[in-house]
């Protein structure tokens, strides 16, 4: 680890799009990390991003960023199809990597990344930011304490109307477009958080639109012992985006669960208990929490996070592969 200011992790951001901006804006709130460098395909783009978010160092290529000796960790913020190549570049430079979800577009690609990280003994984690939000941390504690008894049913959905833009990323099959990888990863990962990533049976249906990508879908997962998950996602249809966890003694409700500003515990016969996160009052979007997890892992010498392990991410990618296979959906670059 470099001699970072105040012992903080020095972050490099690979990519300069919208999600990179969200992460960069939040890094100033991370207790153990700071924005140090940004890398883009052009120096001009990197310089513009750095000026906006206060990064002292810029690089006009991803390789230069990966090889910067003062960078401790790299956040990969490029579109899905480029994650594998970009993560491998960062790992080849000896850097810890946080890769924006979905990790890759297939389990085969993720296998390559995990093999490389383990061979080099480097930290690697999927950037499923919602896992680290305080209300969802509380939800996991309620589940561990069996507050709602034996958990039987999970319901989760994430959908929005992106409008009709066939050239845009969301509807472009060349960029891994469609609801599953962009929106669907959230409810799928949520179900995995509760039941694990390996259901016994998977049933699914989807509407494939004019561009050939899935515009909305339904997934039903069977985990055995009466445990099921009903999941929905879409990019041309609006949902409330709530999640519910039902057990034999009550249930948990998380409004707009991927943002998880609050969660409410309903135990049969008792007053509801609601936990909230005041991060917006403090100017935090929520990405600072996952950055802090990476920093903590590096300071402790860990190569992955128990909150979302590499094995779990691999299970999720295999599940997404299974779902796409049932739809008959393959991307042009596969």
XYZ file of N, CA, C and O in Angstrom, residues 207-297:
364
model
N -39.627 -10.251 -22.128
C -40.037 -9.645 -23.391
C -38.788 -9.101 -24.073
O -38.136 -8.177 -23.554
N -38.432 -9.699 -25.224
C -37.301 -9.202 -26.002
C -37.842 -8.208 -27.025
O -38.710 -8.539 -27.828
N -37.338 -7.005 -26.982
C -37.858 -5.935 -27.820
C -37.238 -5.884 -29.209
O -36.540 -6.815 -29.641
N -37.469 -4.780 -29.889
C -37.045 -4.633 -31.280
C -35.539 -4.737 -31.466
O -35.063 -5.214 -32.502
N -34.771 -4.294 -30.484
C -33.312 -4.339 -30.630
C -32.733 -5.695 -30.235
O -31.537 -5.921 -30.369
N -33.598 -6.577 -29.729
C -33.147 -7.917 -29.378
C -32.769 -8.106 -27.929
O -32.427 -9.223 -27.519
N -32.828 -7.042 -27.122
C -32.504 -7.187 -25.700
C -33.788 -7.305 -24.887
O -34.880 -6.970 -25.354
N -33.647 -7.796 -23.669
C -34.794 -7.949 -22.772
C -35.211 -6.589 -22.226
O -34.415 -5.888 -21.630
N -36.478 -6.241 -22.449
C -36.976 -4.955 -21.959
C -37.632 -5.083 -20.589
O -37.645 -4.123 -19.817
N -38.194 -6.243 -20.285
C -38.624 -6.543 -18.922
C -38.685 -8.054 -18.756
O -38.755 -8.797 -19.731
N -38.632 -8.494 -17.495
C -38.560 -9.932 -17.230
C -39.166 -10.271 -15.878
O -39.362 -9.408 -15.014
N -39.436 -11.552 -15.718
C -39.842 -12.133 -14.431
C -38.993 -13.370 -14.190
O -38.762 -14.160 -15.109
N -38.502 -13.517 -12.962
C -37.727 -14.701 -12.573
C -38.343 -15.277 -11.307
O -38.626 -14.546 -10.354
N -38.561 -16.586 -11.293
C -39.011 -17.290 -10.094
C -37.941 -18.299 -9.704
O -37.559 -19.158 -10.508
N -37.436 -18.170 -8.478
C -36.379 -19.039 -7.978
C -36.919 -19.932 -6.865
O -37.628 -19.462 -5.969
N -36.563 -21.211 -6.914
C -36.974 -22.192 -5.901
C -35.725 -22.698 -5.200
O -34.823 -23.261 -5.827
N -35.661 -22.481 -3.884
C -34.501 -22.878 -3.096
C -34.752 -24.146 -2.283
O -33.903 -24.563 -1.502
N -35.927 -24.756 -2.461
C -36.273 -25.918 -1.664
C -36.818 -25.520 -0.306
O -36.715 -24.365 0.116
N -37.452 -26.447 0.382
C -38.008 -26.220 1.718
C -38.989 -25.047 1.722
O -39.099 -24.313 2.708
N -39.704 -24.861 0.604
C -40.710 -23.808 0.541
C -40.154 -22.409 0.401
O -40.898 -21.426 0.536
N -38.859 -22.279 0.137
C -38.229 -20.962 0.013
C -38.195 -20.546 -1.462
O -37.636 -21.260 -2.296
N -38.790 -19.403 -1.753
C -38.862 -18.938 -3.141
C -38.568 -17.443 -3.227
O -38.722 -16.703 -2.250
N -38.162 -17.023 -4.418
C -37.956 -15.597 -4.692
C -38.650 -15.254 -5.999
O -38.508 -15.975 -6.994
N -39.419 -14.180 -5.982
C -40.105 -13.666 -7.162
C -39.488 -12.314 -7.514
O -39.555 -11.371 -6.720
N -38.859 -12.229 -8.693
C -38.055 -11.065 -9.051
C -38.518 -10.484 -10.387
O -38.884 -11.226 -11.301
N -38.469 -9.174 -10.494
C -38.886 -8.497 -11.720
C -37.916 -7.367 -12.031
O -37.373 -6.737 -11.126
N -37.727 -7.098 -13.324
C -36.883 -5.984 -13.727
C -37.330 -5.453 -15.067
O -37.955 -6.164 -15.866
N -37.020 -4.201 -15.343
C -37.401 -3.618 -16.620
C -36.692 -2.313 -16.881
O -36.250 -1.631 -15.944
N -36.579 -1.964 -18.162
C -35.985 -0.684 -18.534
C -36.947 0.171 -19.374
O -36.604 1.278 -19.760
N -38.155 -0.368 -19.610
C -39.171 0.431 -20.310
C -40.507 0.358 -19.567
O -41.573 0.554 -20.153
N -40.427 0.059 -18.267
C -41.626 -0.023 -17.436
C -41.249 0.386 -16.015
O -40.185 0.019 -15.510
N -42.104 1.183 -15.389
C -41.823 1.664 -14.037
C -42.341 0.702 -12.973
O -43.433 0.155 -13.102
N -41.548 0.500 -11.918
C -41.947 -0.283 -10.754
C -41.787 0.583 -9.503
O -41.014 1.553 -9.514
N -42.464 0.215 -8.403
C -42.200 0.901 -7.125
C -40.776 0.658 -6.612
O -40.245 1.437 -5.834
N -40.165 -0.476 -7.054
C -38.781 -0.817 -6.694
C -38.602 -1.155 -5.213
O -37.563 -0.853 -4.615
N -39.625 -1.798 -4.646
C -39.567 -2.228 -3.250
C -39.112 -3.681 -3.150
O -39.137 -4.429 -4.123
N -38.710 -4.048 -1.942
C -38.371 -5.443 -1.664
C -39.042 -5.864 -0.360
O -39.191 -5.061 0.574
N -39.457 -7.120 -0.314
C -40.082 -7.707 0.873
C -39.409 -9.040 1.181
O -39.076 -9.805 0.263
N -39.242 -9.296 2.470
C -38.763 -10.596 2.936
C -39.801 -11.122 3.912
O -40.049 -10.502 4.953
N -40.421 -12.254 3.587
C -41.496 -12.805 4.408
C -41.021 -14.049 5.148
O -40.432 -14.955 4.544
N -41.305 -14.080 6.453
C -40.962 -15.241 7.263
C -42.169 -15.745 8.036
O -43.271 -15.200 7.919
N -41.961 -16.759 8.833
C -43.060 -17.376 9.573
C -43.524 -16.536 10.757
O -44.591 -16.792 11.324
N -42.756 -15.499 11.154
C -43.133 -14.669 12.294
C -43.339 -13.203 11.920
O -43.604 -12.368 12.798
N -43.205 -12.875 10.634
C -43.364 -11.486 10.226
C -42.717 -11.233 8.882
O -42.448 -12.173 8.122
N -42.461 -9.942 8.603
C -41.828 -9.621 7.328
C -41.033 -8.327 7.439
O -41.184 -7.550 8.395
N -40.188 -8.101 6.443
C -39.368 -6.893 6.358
C -39.689 -6.202 5.040
O -39.773 -6.855 3.994
N -39.856 -4.901 5.090
C -40.139 -4.104 3.889
C -39.041 -3.073 3.710
O -38.726 -2.319 4.629
N -38.442 -3.044 2.502
C -37.437 -2.037 2.171
C -37.939 -1.245 0.972
O -37.877 -1.733 -0.159
N -38.467 -0.036 1.179
C -38.909 0.781 0.046
C -37.727 1.158 -0.837
O -36.656 1.496 -0.325
N -37.919 1.078 -2.153
C -36.851 1.389 -3.102
C -35.527 0.790 -2.611
O -34.550 1.482 -2.348
N -35.531 -0.531 -2.537
C -34.500 -1.253 -1.790
C -33.082 -1.007 -2.277
O -32.135 -1.077 -1.493
N -32.876 -0.743 -3.567
C -31.494 -0.580 -4.013
C -30.880 0.705 -3.480
O -29.656 0.820 -3.370
N -31.740 1.696 -3.103
C -31.247 2.904 -2.447
C -31.281 2.761 -0.922
O -30.535 3.435 -0.224
N -32.165 1.893 -0.433
C -32.256 1.507 0.984
C -32.047 2.670 1.951
O -31.135 2.666 2.760
N -32.949 3.642 1.874
C -32.882 4.748 2.828
C -33.532 4.379 4.155
O -33.311 5.036 5.172
N -34.373 3.331 4.127
C -34.984 2.843 5.362
C -35.415 1.397 5.189
O -35.496 0.881 4.063
N -35.668 0.741 6.299
C -36.196 -0.621 6.304
C -37.078 -0.764 7.533
O -36.756 -0.235 8.604
N -38.190 -1.489 7.374
C -39.130 -1.652 8.484
C -39.334 -3.127 8.786
O -39.571 -3.934 7.877
N -39.234 -3.448 10.068
C -39.423 -4.818 10.560
C -40.824 -4.947 11.145
O -41.208 -4.199 12.045
N -41.594 -5.885 10.608
C -42.944 -6.167 11.100
C -42.946 -7.564 11.722
O -42.888 -8.568 11.014
N -43.000 -7.628 13.042
C -43.110 -8.898 13.746
C -44.555 -9.071 14.171
O -45.165 -8.133 14.717
N -45.124 -10.218 13.905
C -46.535 -10.466 14.198
C -46.893 -10.051 15.621
O -46.282 -10.499 16.589
N -47.875 -9.164 15.749
C -48.376 -8.763 17.063
C -47.576 -7.680 17.747
O -47.889 -7.308 18.881
N -46.544 -7.123 17.089
C -45.708 -6.094 17.710
C -45.718 -4.820 16.864
O -46.081 -4.825 15.697
N -45.317 -3.725 17.487
C -45.215 -2.464 16.769
C -44.072 -2.542 15.755
O -43.009 -3.086 16.060
N -44.261 -2.007 14.553
C -43.183 -2.028 13.553
C -41.956 -1.250 14.028
O -42.072 -0.293 14.805
N -40.800 -1.676 13.577
C -39.540 -1.001 13.887
C -38.917 -0.547 12.573
O -38.694 -1.355 11.677
N -38.641 0.761 12.452
C -38.058 1.308 11.235
C -36.671 1.868 11.514
O -36.483 2.601 12.492
N -35.705 1.498 10.676
C -34.375 2.094 10.740
C -34.195 2.958 9.504
O -34.708 2.646 8.425
N -33.492 4.073 9.662
C -33.285 4.998 8.552
C -31.804 5.347 8.431
O -31.021 5.155 9.370
N -31.446 5.858 7.270
C -30.075 6.304 7.017
C -30.150 7.781 6.658
O -30.815 8.169 5.696
N -29.461 8.617 7.434
C -29.512 10.063 7.203
C -28.410 10.531 6.260
O -28.031 11.700 6.271
N -27.902 9.621 5.427
C -26.734 9.956 4.604
C -26.982 11.172 3.706
O -26.061 11.956 3.474
N -28.218 11.324 3.203
C -28.480 12.455 2.309
C -28.333 13.782 3.054
O -27.891 14.777 2.466
N -28.678 13.794 4.347
C -28.491 15.004 5.143
C -27.012 15.340 5.279
O -26.636 16.491 5.465
N -26.170 14.297 5.187
C -24.716 14.493 5.288
C -24.062 14.623 3.914
O -22.837 14.681 3.802
N -24.891 14.637 2.863
C -24.360 14.813 1.522
C -23.779 13.565 0.900
O -23.030 13.634 -0.077
N -24.121 12.391 1.441
C -23.579 11.123 0.938
C -24.604 10.433 0.055
O -25.779 10.306 0.417
N -24.181 9.961 -1.098
C -25.064 9.220 -1.987
C -25.178 7.764 -1.549
O -26.211 7.135 -1.672
N -24.081 7.195 -1.050
C -24.083 5.811 -0.590
C -22.926 4.985 -1.111
O -22.676 3.888 -0.625
N -22.199 5.513 -2.090
C -21.064 4.769 -2.650
C -19.861 4.789 -1.711
O -18.960 3.951 -1.830
N -19.844 5.745 -0.794
C -18.727 5.826 0.154
C -18.630 4.561 1.001
O -17.528 4.152 1.395
N -19.767 3.920 1.267
C -19.759 2.748 2.137
C -19.005 1.581 1.505
O -18.244 0.876 2.182
N -19.196 1.342 0.201
C -18.473 0.240 -0.437
C -16.991 0.576 -0.558
O -16.138 -0.311 -0.458
N -16.679 1.859 -0.761
C -15.279 2.282 -0.802
C -14.615 2.030 0.544
O -13.456 1.576 0.611
N -15.344 2.299 1.625
C -14.799 2.053 2.963
C -14.553 0.570 3.201
O -13.565 0.191 3.854
N -15.419 -0.282 2.670
C -15.229 -1.732 2.817
C -13.943 -2.176 2.130
O -13.187 -2.983 2.667
N -13.686 -1.642 0.936
C -12.448 -1.979 0.232
C -11.248 -1.504 1.035
O -10.272 -2.242 1.230
N -11.308 -0.266 1.530
C -10.203 0.271 2.318
C -9.928 -0.551 3.565
O -8.772 -0.846 3.899
N -10.991 -0.956 4.234
C -10.845 -1.782 5.441
C -10.195 -3.112 5.107
O -9.298 -3.581 5.829
N -10.617 -3.717 3.999
C -10.047 -5.004 3.589
C -8.556 -4.872 3.291
O -7.754 -5.722 3.700
